Coordinates of C-alpha atoms in Angstrom, one line a residue:
M21 CA 9.3 18.2 26.6
A22 CA 12.9 17.0 26.8
E23 CA 15.5 19.7 27.3
Y24 CA 17.6 20.4 24.2
D25 CA 21.2 19.5 24.8
S26 CA 23.4 21.4 22.4
S27 CA 26.5 19.4 23.6
V28 CA 25.3 16.4 21.6
N29 CA 27.2 16.0 18.4
E30 CA 24.6 17.5 16.1
H31 CA 27.2 18.4 13.5
A32 CA 28.0 14.7 12.7
D33 CA 27.9 14.3 9.0
A34 CA 25.0 12.1 7.7
A35 CA 27.5 10.0 5.8
T36 CA 29.3 9.1 8.9
D37 CA 26.1 8.2 10.6
A38 CA 25.2 6.0 7.7
V39 CA 28.5 4.2 7.8
L40 CA 28.2 3.6 11.5
Q41 CA 24.7 2.1 11.1
G42 CA 25.7 0.0 8.1
I43 CA 23.6 2.0 5.7
A44 CA 24.4 2.5 2.0
V45 CA 23.2 5.8 0.6
S46 CA 22.2 6.6 -3.0
E47 CA 21.4 10.2 -3.7
P48 CA 20.0 12.0 -6.8
E49 CA 22.5 13.3 -9.4
D50 CA 21.8 16.9 -8.5
S51 CA 22.2 16.2 -4.8
L52 CA 21.8 18.8 -2.1
P53 CA 24.1 19.2 0.9
R54 CA 23.1 17.3 4.0
V55 CA 21.8 19.3 6.9
T56 CA 22.3 19.2 10.7
L57 CA 19.7 20.1 13.3
E58 CA 21.2 23.5 14.0
E59 CA 21.1 24.4 10.3
L60 CA 17.4 23.9 10.0
P61 CA 15.0 26.9 9.6
Q62 CA 14.0 28.4 13.0
A63 CA 10.4 27.0 12.9
V64 CA 11.6 23.6 12.0
G65 CA 14.4 23.6 14.6
E66 CA 11.9 24.6 17.3
A67 CA 9.6 21.7 16.3
C68 CA 12.6 19.3 16.7
R69 CA 13.2 20.7 20.2
R70 CA 9.5 20.3 21.1
A71 CA 9.8 16.7 20.1
G72 CA 12.9 16.3 22.2
W73 CA 15.2 15.5 19.4
Q74 CA 18.9 16.1 20.0
S75 CA 20.1 15.1 16.5
L76 CA 18.7 14.2 13.2
M77 CA 18.5 10.6 12.0
P78 CA 20.3 9.8 8.7
V79 CA 17.1 9.8 6.6
Q80 CA 16.1 13.2 8.0
S81 CA 19.5 14.7 7.5
L82 CA 19.6 13.5 3.9
A83 CA 16.0 14.1 2.8
L84 CA 15.1 17.4 4.6
P85 CA 17.0 19.6 2.2
Y86 CA 15.0 18.2 -0.8
L87 CA 11.7 18.4 1.1
L88 CA 12.4 22.0 2.4
A89 CA 13.2 23.0 -1.2
G90 CA 9.9 21.7 -2.4
R91 CA 11.4 19.0 -4.6
D92 CA 9.3 15.9 -5.4
I93 CA 11.3 12.9 -4.1
M94 CA 11.0 9.2 -3.5
V95 CA 12.7 8.1 -0.3
Q96 CA 13.6 4.5 0.4
S97 CA 13.9 3.9 4.1
R98 CA 13.1 1.1 6.5
T99 CA 10.3 1.3 9.1
G100 CA 11.5 3.0 12.3
S101 CA 14.2 5.1 10.5
G102 CA 12.5 8.5 11.3
K103 CA 10.6 9.0 8.1
T104 CA 7.5 10.4 9.8
G105 CA 9.3 13.4 11.2
C106 CA 11.1 13.6 7.9
Y107 CA 7.9 14.6 5.9
L108 CA 6.1 16.4 8.7
L109 CA 8.8 18.9 9.6
P110 CA 9.1 20.4 6.1
M111 CA 5.4 21.1 6.1
L112 CA 5.8 23.9 8.7
P113 CA 7.0 26.7 6.4
H114 CA 4.2 25.8 3.9
L115 CA 1.1 25.6 6.1
S116 CA -1.0 28.5 7.3
A117 CA -2.8 28.3 10.7
D118 CA -5.1 31.0 9.5
L119 CA -6.5 29.0 6.6
K120 CA -9.0 26.5 8.1
A121 CA -8.8 24.0 5.3
P122 CA -6.8 20.8 4.4
Q123 CA -3.4 21.9 3.2
A124 CA -1.5 18.6 3.6
L125 CA -2.6 15.1 3.0
V126 CA -0.8 12.0 4.2
L127 CA -2.0 8.7 2.9
A128 CA -1.1 5.6 5.0
P129 CA -2.0 1.9 4.6
T130 CA -3.5 1.2 8.1
R131 CA -5.4 2.9 10.9
E132 CA -2.6 2.2 13.3
L133 CA 0.0 4.1 11.2
A134 CA -2.5 6.9 10.7
V135 CA -3.0 7.3 14.4
Q136 CA 0.8 7.1 15.0
V137 CA 1.4 9.9 12.5
E138 CA -1.3 12.0 14.0
R139 CA 0.2 11.7 17.4
E140 CA 3.7 12.7 16.2
A141 CA 2.2 15.6 14.2
A142 CA 0.4 16.9 17.3
I143 CA 3.8 17.2 19.0
I144 CA 5.6 18.8 16.0
F145 CA 2.8 21.3 15.3
A146 CA 2.1 22.1 18.9
D147 CA 1.7 25.9 19.6
T148 CA 1.5 26.6 15.9
G149 CA -2.2 26.6 15.5
I150 CA -2.0 23.8 12.9
R151 CA -4.3 20.9 13.7
T152 CA -4.2 17.4 12.5
V153 CA -7.0 14.8 12.1
A154 CA -6.7 11.1 11.4
V155 CA -9.4 9.6 9.2
Y156 CA -9.7 5.8 8.8
G157 CA -12.4 3.1 8.6
G158 CA -13.8 0.9 11.3
V159 CA -15.1 3.8 13.3
G160 CA -17.9 6.3 12.9
Y161 CA -17.7 9.4 10.8
K162 CA -18.9 12.1 13.3
K163 CA -15.7 12.8 15.1
Q164 CA -13.7 13.0 11.8
M165 CA -16.4 15.2 10.2
D166 CA -16.3 17.5 13.2
A167 CA -12.5 17.9 12.9
L168 CA -12.8 18.6 9.2
R169 CA -15.6 21.1 9.7
D170 CA -13.5 22.8 12.3
G171 CA -10.7 23.4 9.8
A172 CA -8.0 20.8 10.4
Q173 CA -5.0 21.7 8.1
V174 CA -3.3 18.3 8.1
I175 CA -5.2 15.1 7.1
V176 CA -3.7 11.7 7.8
G177 CA -5.8 8.9 6.5
T178 CA -6.2 5.6 4.7
P179 CA -7.2 6.0 1.1
G180 CA -10.6 4.4 1.4
R181 CA -11.9 6.7 4.2
V182 CA -10.3 9.8 2.6
L183 CA -12.2 9.0 -0.6
D184 CA -15.4 8.5 1.4
H185 CA -15.1 12.0 2.9
L186 CA -14.4 13.4 -0.6
L187 CA -17.5 11.7 -2.0
R188 CA -19.6 13.0 1.0
R189 CA -18.1 16.4 0.4
T190 CA -17.0 16.6 4.0
M191 CA -13.4 17.1 2.8
D192 CA -12.3 19.7 0.3
L193 CA -8.8 19.5 -1.2
R194 CA -8.8 22.7 -3.3
D195 CA -6.2 24.3 -1.0
L196 CA -3.9 21.3 -0.8
R197 CA -0.2 22.1 -0.9
V198 CA 1.5 18.9 0.2
L199 CA 0.8 15.2 -0.6
V200 CA 2.6 12.3 1.1
F201 CA 2.4 8.6 0.4
D202 CA 3.7 6.8 3.4
E203 CA 4.6 3.1 3.0
A204 CA 3.4 3.1 -0.5
D205 CA 4.4 -0.5 -1.1
R206 CA 2.1 -1.6 1.7
M207 CA -0.8 0.5 0.4
L208 CA -0.5 -1.1 -3.0
S209 CA -0.2 -4.5 -1.4
I210 CA -3.5 -4.0 0.4
G211 CA -5.0 -2.9 -2.9
F212 CA -5.5 0.9 -2.6
Y213 CA -4.4 1.8 -6.0
P214 CA -7.8 2.5 -7.5
D215 CA -8.7 4.7 -4.5
M216 CA -5.5 6.7 -4.9
K217 CA -6.3 7.3 -8.5
E218 CA -9.8 8.3 -7.6
I219 CA -8.4 10.7 -5.0
Q220 CA -6.2 12.2 -7.6
R221 CA -9.3 13.6 -9.4
Y222 CA -10.0 15.8 -6.4
L223 CA -6.5 17.4 -6.3
P224 CA -6.2 21.0 -7.2
Q225 CA -5.1 22.1 -10.6
K226 CA -1.9 23.8 -9.2
R227 CA 1.3 21.8 -8.7
I228 CA 1.4 20.0 -5.3
H229 CA 4.6 19.1 -3.5
T230 CA 4.6 15.3 -3.5
C231 CA 6.8 12.9 -1.7
L232 CA 6.7 9.1 -1.5
F233 CA 8.2 6.9 1.2
S234 CA 8.5 3.2 0.8
A235 CA 10.7 0.4 2.2
T236 CA 10.9 -1.1 -1.3
Y237 CA 10.4 0.2 -4.8
P238 CA 9.2 -2.7 -7.0
P239 CA 8.0 -1.7 -10.4
H240 CA 4.4 -1.1 -9.4
V241 CA 5.5 1.4 -6.8
L242 CA 7.6 3.2 -9.3
K243 CA 4.6 3.4 -11.6
L244 CA 2.6 5.0 -8.9
A245 CA 5.3 7.6 -8.3
R246 CA 5.4 8.5 -12.0
E247 CA 1.6 9.0 -12.1
F248 CA 1.6 11.4 -9.1
M249 CA 5.0 13.2 -9.2
A250 CA 6.8 15.4 -11.7
E251 CA 10.4 14.1 -12.4
P252 CA 10.8 12.6 -8.9
A253 CA 14.3 12.0 -7.6
M254 CA 15.3 8.9 -5.6
L255 CA 17.0 9.0 -2.3
S256 CA 17.8 5.5 -1.0
L257 CA 19.0 4.3 2.4
S258 CA 19.5 0.6 2.5
Q259 CA 21.5 -2.1 4.2
K260 CA 24.9 -2.5 2.7
E261 CA 24.8 -5.4 0.3
V262 CA 26.9 -6.6 -2.6
H263 CA 26.1 -8.5 -5.8
V264 CA 22.4 -7.8 -5.5
A265 CA 22.6 -4.2 -4.3
E266 CA 18.9 -3.3 -4.4
V267 CA 17.6 -6.5 -2.9
Q268 CA 16.6 -7.1 0.7
H269 CA 17.7 -10.5 2.1
L270 CA 15.7 -12.1 4.8
F271 CA 15.3 -15.6 6.3
C272 CA 12.7 -17.3 8.4
E273 CA 13.7 -20.2 10.6
V274 CA 11.1 -23.0 10.2
K275 CA 10.8 -26.6 11.0
P276 CA 11.0 -28.8 7.8
M277 CA 7.5 -30.1 8.2
D278 CA 6.1 -26.5 8.6
K279 CA 7.6 -25.0 5.4
D280 CA 4.5 -25.3 3.3
R281 CA 2.3 -23.5 5.8
A282 CA 5.0 -20.9 6.4
L283 CA 5.2 -20.2 2.7
V284 CA 1.4 -19.6 2.6
R285 CA 1.6 -17.2 5.6
L286 CA 4.4 -15.2 3.9
L287 CA 2.5 -15.0 0.7
E288 CA -0.6 -13.7 2.5
T289 CA 1.3 -11.0 4.5
E290 CA 3.8 -10.0 1.8
N291 CA 1.2 -10.2 -1.0
P292 CA 3.8 -9.8 -3.7
A293 CA 2.8 -8.6 -7.2
S294 CA 4.7 -11.6 -8.6
A295 CA 7.1 -14.1 -7.2
I296 CA 9.2 -17.1 -8.0
I297 CA 9.6 -20.0 -5.4
F298 CA 12.7 -22.0 -5.8
C299 CA 13.0 -25.6 -4.7
N300 CA 15.9 -28.0 -5.0
T301 CA 14.0 -31.0 -6.3
K302 CA 11.3 -31.7 -8.9
S303 CA 9.2 -33.5 -6.3
N304 CA 9.2 -30.4 -4.0
V305 CA 8.3 -28.2 -7.0
H306 CA 5.3 -30.4 -7.7
Y307 CA 4.3 -30.5 -4.0
V308 CA 4.6 -26.7 -3.4
T309 CA 2.6 -26.0 -6.6
G310 CA -0.2 -28.2 -5.5
V311 CA -0.3 -26.5 -2.1
L312 CA -0.5 -23.0 -3.6
Q313 CA -3.1 -24.0 -6.1
G314 CA -5.1 -25.6 -3.3
F315 CA -5.1 -22.3 -1.5
G316 CA -6.4 -20.6 -4.6
Y317 CA -3.3 -18.8 -5.8
S318 CA -2.4 -18.3 -9.4
A319 CA 0.5 -20.6 -9.4
D320 CA 2.2 -23.1 -11.7
E321 CA 5.3 -25.2 -11.9
L322 CA 8.3 -25.4 -14.2
S323 CA 10.6 -28.4 -13.9
A324 CA 12.5 -30.7 -16.2
D325 CA 9.8 -33.3 -16.1
L326 CA 7.3 -31.2 -18.0
S327 CA 6.7 -31.8 -21.7
Q328 CA 7.8 -29.1 -24.1
S329 CA 4.2 -28.1 -24.8
R330 CA 3.5 -27.8 -21.1
R331 CA 6.6 -25.7 -20.5
E332 CA 5.6 -23.4 -23.4
A333 CA 2.1 -23.0 -22.0
V334 CA 3.5 -22.0 -18.6
L335 CA 6.0 -19.6 -20.2
E336 CA 3.2 -18.0 -22.3
K337 CA 1.2 -17.4 -19.1
I338 CA 4.2 -15.7 -17.6
R339 CA 4.7 -13.5 -20.7
Q340 CA 1.1 -12.5 -20.6
G341 CA 1.2 -11.6 -16.9
K342 CA -1.5 -14.2 -16.1
L343 CA 0.6 -16.1 -13.7
Q344 CA 1.4 -14.6 -10.3
Y345 CA 3.6 -17.3 -8.7
L346 CA 6.0 -19.7 -10.5
V347 CA 7.5 -22.7 -8.6
A348 CA 10.7 -24.0 -10.2
T349 CA 14.1 -25.6 -9.9
D350 CA 17.2 -23.7 -10.7
V351 CA 17.6 -25.6 -14.0
A352 CA 14.0 -24.9 -15.2
A353 CA 14.1 -21.2 -14.3
R354 CA 17.5 -20.5 -15.9
G355 CA 17.1 -17.9 -18.6
I356 CA 13.5 -16.9 -17.7
D357 CA 12.9 -13.2 -17.1
I358 CA 9.7 -12.5 -15.2
P359 CA 8.7 -8.9 -15.4
Q360 CA 7.9 -7.0 -12.2
L361 CA 9.2 -9.7 -10.0
S362 CA 9.1 -8.3 -6.5
H363 CA 9.9 -11.4 -4.4
V364 CA 11.9 -14.5 -4.6
F365 CA 11.2 -17.3 -2.0
L366 CA 13.8 -20.0 -1.4
Y367 CA 11.8 -23.0 -0.1
E368 CA 15.2 -24.4 0.8
P369 CA 18.7 -23.0 0.4
P370 CA 20.6 -23.9 -2.8
E371 CA 23.1 -26.7 -2.8
D372 CA 25.9 -24.4 -3.9
H373 CA 26.8 -20.8 -3.1
E374 CA 26.6 -19.4 -6.7
S375 CA 23.0 -20.6 -7.0
Y376 CA 21.9 -18.2 -4.2
I377 CA 23.1 -15.2 -6.2
H378 CA 21.4 -16.6 -9.3
R379 CA 18.1 -17.0 -7.5
A380 CA 18.3 -13.6 -5.7
G381 CA 19.3 -11.9 -9.0
R382 CA 15.8 -12.7 -10.5
T383 CA 14.4 -9.8 -8.6
G384 CA 15.7 -6.2 -8.1
R385 CA 16.3 -5.6 -11.8
A386 CA 16.4 -2.4 -13.7
G387 CA 17.0 -0.3 -10.6
A388 CA 13.9 -1.6 -8.8
A389 CA 14.0 -3.1 -5.3
G390 CA 13.2 -6.6 -4.4
T391 CA 13.0 -9.1 -1.5
V392 CA 14.5 -12.5 -1.1
I393 CA 13.1 -14.7 1.7
S394 CA 14.7 -18.0 2.6
L395 CA 12.9 -20.7 4.6
V396 CA 15.5 -22.6 6.6
D397 CA 15.8 -25.1 9.4
V398 CA 18.6 -25.1 12.0
M399 CA 21.1 -26.9 9.7
Q400 CA 20.1 -24.9 6.6
R401 CA 20.5 -21.7 8.6
M402 CA 24.2 -22.5 9.1
E403 CA 24.6 -23.0 5.3
L404 CA 22.8 -19.7 4.7
D405 CA 25.2 -18.0 7.1
R406 CA 28.2 -19.4 5.1
I407 CA 26.7 -18.0 1.8
A408 CA 26.1 -14.6 3.4
K409 CA 29.7 -14.5 4.7
H410 CA 31.1 -15.6 1.4
Y411 CA 29.4 -12.9 -0.6
K412 CA 29.3 -10.3 2.2
I413 CA 25.5 -10.1 2.1
G414 CA 23.6 -8.9 5.1
I415 CA 20.8 -11.4 5.6
M416 CA 18.4 -10.4 8.4
N417 CA 16.2 -12.6 10.5
M418 CA 12.4 -12.2 9.8
P419 CA 9.9 -13.5 12.3
L420 CA 7.5 -15.9 10.8
P421 CA 4.0 -14.4 10.7
S422 CA 1.6 -16.1 13.1
D423 CA -1.9 -17.2 12.2
E424 CA -3.2 -14.0 13.9
D425 CA -0.9 -11.9 11.8
V426 CA -2.2 -13.5 8.6
A427 CA -5.8 -13.1 9.7
R428 CA -5.2 -9.4 10.5
V429 CA -3.5 -8.7 7.2
A430 CA -6.0 -10.7 5.1
G431 CA -8.9 -9.2 7.0
T432 CA -7.6 -5.7 6.3
R433 CA -7.3 -6.5 2.6
L434 CA -10.7 -8.3 2.4
T435 CA -12.5 -5.5 4.2
A436 CA -11.0 -3.0 1.7
I437 CA -12.3 -5.1 -1.1
L438 CA -15.8 -5.5 0.3
E439 CA -16.2 -1.8 1.1
G440 CA -14.9 -0.8 -2.2
R441 CA -17.4 -3.0 -4.0
F442 CA -20.2 -1.7 -1.9
R443 CA -19.3 1.9 -2.7
N444 CA -19.5 1.1 -6.4
L445 CA -22.9 -0.5 -6.2
T446 CA -25.8 1.1 -8.1
G447 CA -29.0 2.0 -6.4
L448 CA -30.7 -1.1 -7.6
E449 CA -27.8 -3.3 -6.5
R450 CA -27.9 -1.7 -3.0
M451 CA -31.6 -2.5 -2.9
R452 CA -30.7 -6.1 -3.5
V453 CA -28.1 -6.1 -0.8
G454 CA -30.5 -4.5 1.7
R455 CA -32.8 -7.5 1.5
Y456 CA -30.1 -9.5 3.4
A457 CA -29.2 -6.9 6.0
Q458 CA -31.3 -8.4 8.8
L459 CA -30.1 -11.9 8.0
A460 CA -26.5 -10.7 8.2
R461 CA -27.2 -9.2 11.6
D462 CA -28.8 -12.4 12.8
L463 CA -25.9 -14.5 11.7
A464 CA -23.3 -12.1 13.2
T465 CA -25.1 -11.6 16.6
Q466 CA -26.0 -15.2 17.3
S467 CA -22.6 -15.9 18.9
D468 CA -23.8 -19.2 20.4
E469 CA -24.3 -20.7 16.9
E470 CA -20.8 -21.5 15.7
D471 CA -22.3 -22.8 12.4
N472 CA -23.6 -19.3 11.6
V473 CA -20.1 -17.8 12.0
L474 CA -18.8 -20.5 9.7
L475 CA -21.4 -19.5 7.1
L476 CA -20.2 -16.0 7.1
A477 CA -16.6 -17.1 7.0
M478 CA -17.4 -19.3 4.0
L479 CA -18.7 -16.2 2.2
L480 CA -15.7 -14.2 3.1
D481 CA -13.4 -17.0 1.9
S482 CA -15.2 -17.1 -1.4
C483 CA -14.6 -13.3 -1.8
H484 CA -11.0 -13.8 -0.8
Q485 CA -10.5 -16.6 -3.4
E486 CA -12.0 -14.4 -6.1
S487 CA -9.7 -11.5 -5.1
L488 CA -6.7 -13.8 -5.6
R489 CA -7.4 -13.8 -9.3
E490 CA -7.5 -10.1 -9.5
T491 CA -4.5 -7.7 -9.7
R492 CA -4.4 -5.0 -7.1
F493 CA -1.4 -3.2 -8.6
P494 CA -1.0 -0.5 -11.3
D495 CA -1.0 -2.0 -14.8
G496 CA -0.8 -0.7 -18.3
Q497 CA 1.4 2.2 -19.4
P498 CA 2.1 4.9 -16.8
R499 CA 0.7 8.3 -17.5
A500 CA 3.0 11.1 -18.5
A501 CA 4.2 13.3 -15.7
S502 CA 2.5 16.3 -17.2
K503 CA -0.9 14.6 -16.5
M504 CA -0.5 14.2 -12.8
Q505 CA -1.7 16.7 -10.3
G506 CA -2.5 19.3 -12.8
Q507 CA -5.2 17.1 -14.3
G508 CA -6.7 16.7 -10.9
Q509 CA -9.4 19.3 -11.3
Q510 CA -8.8 20.0 -15.0
G511 CA -9.8 16.5 -15.8
Q512 CA -12.5 16.4 -13.2
G513 CA -15.1 18.2 -15.2
R514 CA -14.8 15.5 -17.8
Q515 CA -13.9 12.5 -15.6
G516 CA -16.0 13.4 -12.6
R517 CA -19.2 13.9 -14.5
S518 CA -18.6 10.7 -16.4
R519 CA -18.8 8.9 -13.0
S520 CA -21.8 10.9 -12.0
G521 CA -20.5 13.0 -9.3
R522 CA -18.0 10.5 -7.8
G523 CA -15.0 12.3 -9.3
K524 CA -16.2 15.9 -9.3
P525 CA -13.9 18.6 -7.9
S526 CA -14.9 19.7 -4.5
G527 CA -16.2 23.0 -5.7
G528 CA -18.1 21.8 -8.7
R529 CA -21.5 20.2 -9.1
G530 CA -22.5 17.5 -11.5
S531 CA -25.8 16.8 -13.1
D532 CA -28.4 15.7 -10.6
A533 CA -30.7 14.4 -13.3
A534 CA -32.4 11.2 -12.2
E535 CA -32.4 8.0 -14.3
G536 CA -34.2 4.8 -13.8
Q537 CA -37.6 4.1 -12.2
P538 CA -38.5 6.5 -9.4
M539 CA -40.0 3.8 -7.3
V540 CA -36.8 1.8 -7.3
K541 CA -34.7 4.9 -6.5
E542 CA -37.0 5.9 -3.7
W543 CA -36.9 2.3 -2.2
A544 CA -33.2 2.1 -2.6
S545 CA -32.7 5.4 -0.9
A546 CA -34.8 4.3 2.1
Q547 CA -32.9 1.0 2.3
E548 CA -29.5 2.6 2.0
G549 CA -28.7 3.0 5.6
T550 CA -29.6 -0.7 6.3
A551 CA -27.5 -2.0 3.5
S552 CA -24.6 0.2 4.4
D553 CA -24.7 -1.0 8.0
A554 CA -24.7 -4.6 6.9
A555 CA -21.7 -4.1 4.6
S556 CA -19.5 -2.0 6.9
G557 CA -20.6 -2.9 10.4
E558 CA -21.0 0.7 11.4
S559 CA -23.7 3.4 11.3
R560 CA -23.2 5.7 8.3
P561 CA -25.0 9.0 7.6
A562 CA -27.6 8.4 4.9
R563 CA -26.6 9.9 1.6
S564 CA -29.0 12.3 -0.1
G565 CA -31.4 11.2 -2.8
K566 CA -29.3 13.2 -5.3
R567 CA -26.2 11.2 -4.3
R568 CA -28.2 8.0 -4.8
R569 CA -29.3 9.0 -8.3
R570 CA -25.9 10.1 -9.2
S571 CA -24.5 6.8 -8.1
S572 CA -27.0 4.9 -10.2
R573 CA -25.6 6.7 -13.3
S574 CA -22.0 6.0 -12.5
R575 CA -22.1 2.5 -14.1
G576 CA -22.9 3.9 -17.5
A577 CA -19.7 5.7 -18.6
Q578 CA -16.4 5.8 -16.9
G579 CA -13.7 8.4 -17.7
T580 CA -11.1 7.0 -20.0
E581 CA -8.2 8.6 -18.2
G582 CA -9.4 7.2 -15.0
A583 CA -9.7 3.6 -16.3
A584 CA -6.3 2.5 -15.1
G585 CA -7.2 3.3 -11.5
Q586 CA -10.9 2.5 -11.7
S587 CA -11.3 -1.0 -13.1
A588 CA -13.0 -1.8 -9.9
E589 CA -14.2 -5.2 -10.9
G590 CA -11.1 -6.2 -12.9
Q591 CA -8.3 -4.8 -10.9
G592 CA -9.0 -5.4 -7.3
Q593 CA -11.7 -3.0 -6.5
G594 CA -10.6 -4.2 -3.3
S595 CA -8.6 -1.3 -2.7
S596 CA -11.3 0.9 -1.7
H597 CA -11.7 1.2 2.0
E598 CA -9.0 0.9 4.5
G599 CA -10.7 -2.0 6.2
E600 CA -8.5 -2.0 9.3
N601 CA -9.4 -4.4 12.1

């Protein structure tokens, strides 16, 4: 443990820190005074010293007063800004080491982040008796179940595995006090929205202190916040920018002949809810559209060459939300307002400075955040620098994702989709899957047969292509704030039973009445472990016969209030498991 040095300037005002680091701060209307390390409650200050901190980072200084006061808040802050300690520290006064049950739940998008948070929590909660466990997919259940059984108070996990433990009744959230969404934009990008809504059914009826951390706040993230939080305030720390204040400006330096592949890589890793790709010429618009459609994306073009009827058809798809990516020139896109536009891609910089502001202004509307990514070669980089200097816009360099990066991100998302679909299978459907378990093992283990690997890859690509036509983000009208956590258990009696035990509160029990043919149920139960191994690649404890029978009933009636988060087939059931590599 590093020695605490009181000579360090701990009294520096957070605003001064923000100015020095080039950060623009936007606080709630009823803002609270910023705090320094020495002004923190004793238990929190001691935790900082255990971690070796000598001063607070800007996001901590600004956000801790709200979090310590128990106010629901959305915090916009970049990765590496100190947000993990920001939400872990305020838990100390609210957690009891004597209560051996989950009292705080942190949802994270990947296993790597979950492990990182668990390690930092172990330092902050050292010598307090409060224990943390990370739960994520890709590994067995036993170690996680043992930690839960031993009474871990802080759970850090990916939504899919957390939901798995809730369904298995190895996790009980009735004593939960704090709920944190970390990197919510990435969780929605992976497709965890249905899982998060399912988890909501297990939340206790009392109010839970909820906070949400995200690098960006596009409309689908704001919808998520409204569904889980009561009158959340917004605290934003962002790079100083003018003209498009809520937009993040990035560029990737790419060779001219590699731009098409670079664009596809960015779409895979960023996975925007919707985007517009600007080109300078009609020929490039047509070419880029063909590339995106060839990769299976929901993309179309808009240029001056299109007939009026064709233009109207494209615009109608935009209005109906049936088009994810629009490729256009400046002239064709002028006057078009695409709702929930989270990203703008510049396939090439505009020919004049004002056009950059016009393009960037298509996103980040109505107070939401957005991202603008420019693809530039060496000469175009110089032109982009001139535009940035002219408008005093901070444009940051973004490393181009590698093929390995794309494979990892797409693999995470695809595994989430597959595991989510498997969890939603009926007993009969699992019986069908079980017939191919041995074939799947043979194909996967015969490493000397490259053709076998390609057969499996073909099936995965087919699933991926299908997922491109699904939306993995919140849709429809957001629920009223009064329906959030309080409905957790209150609605569970209704919603949970409608899904045959999948949404029951931890302490309740649904009907175990069996439906269907006994022989089919018995065979499916016997085959369950085999099918599960084939789908997930790990050994899972066999669920009980009762669990099987309840699952088979879940297809009949789904709770109406849970429909927004539970349209598993229509809305990217892909969000189910964490699917980390």
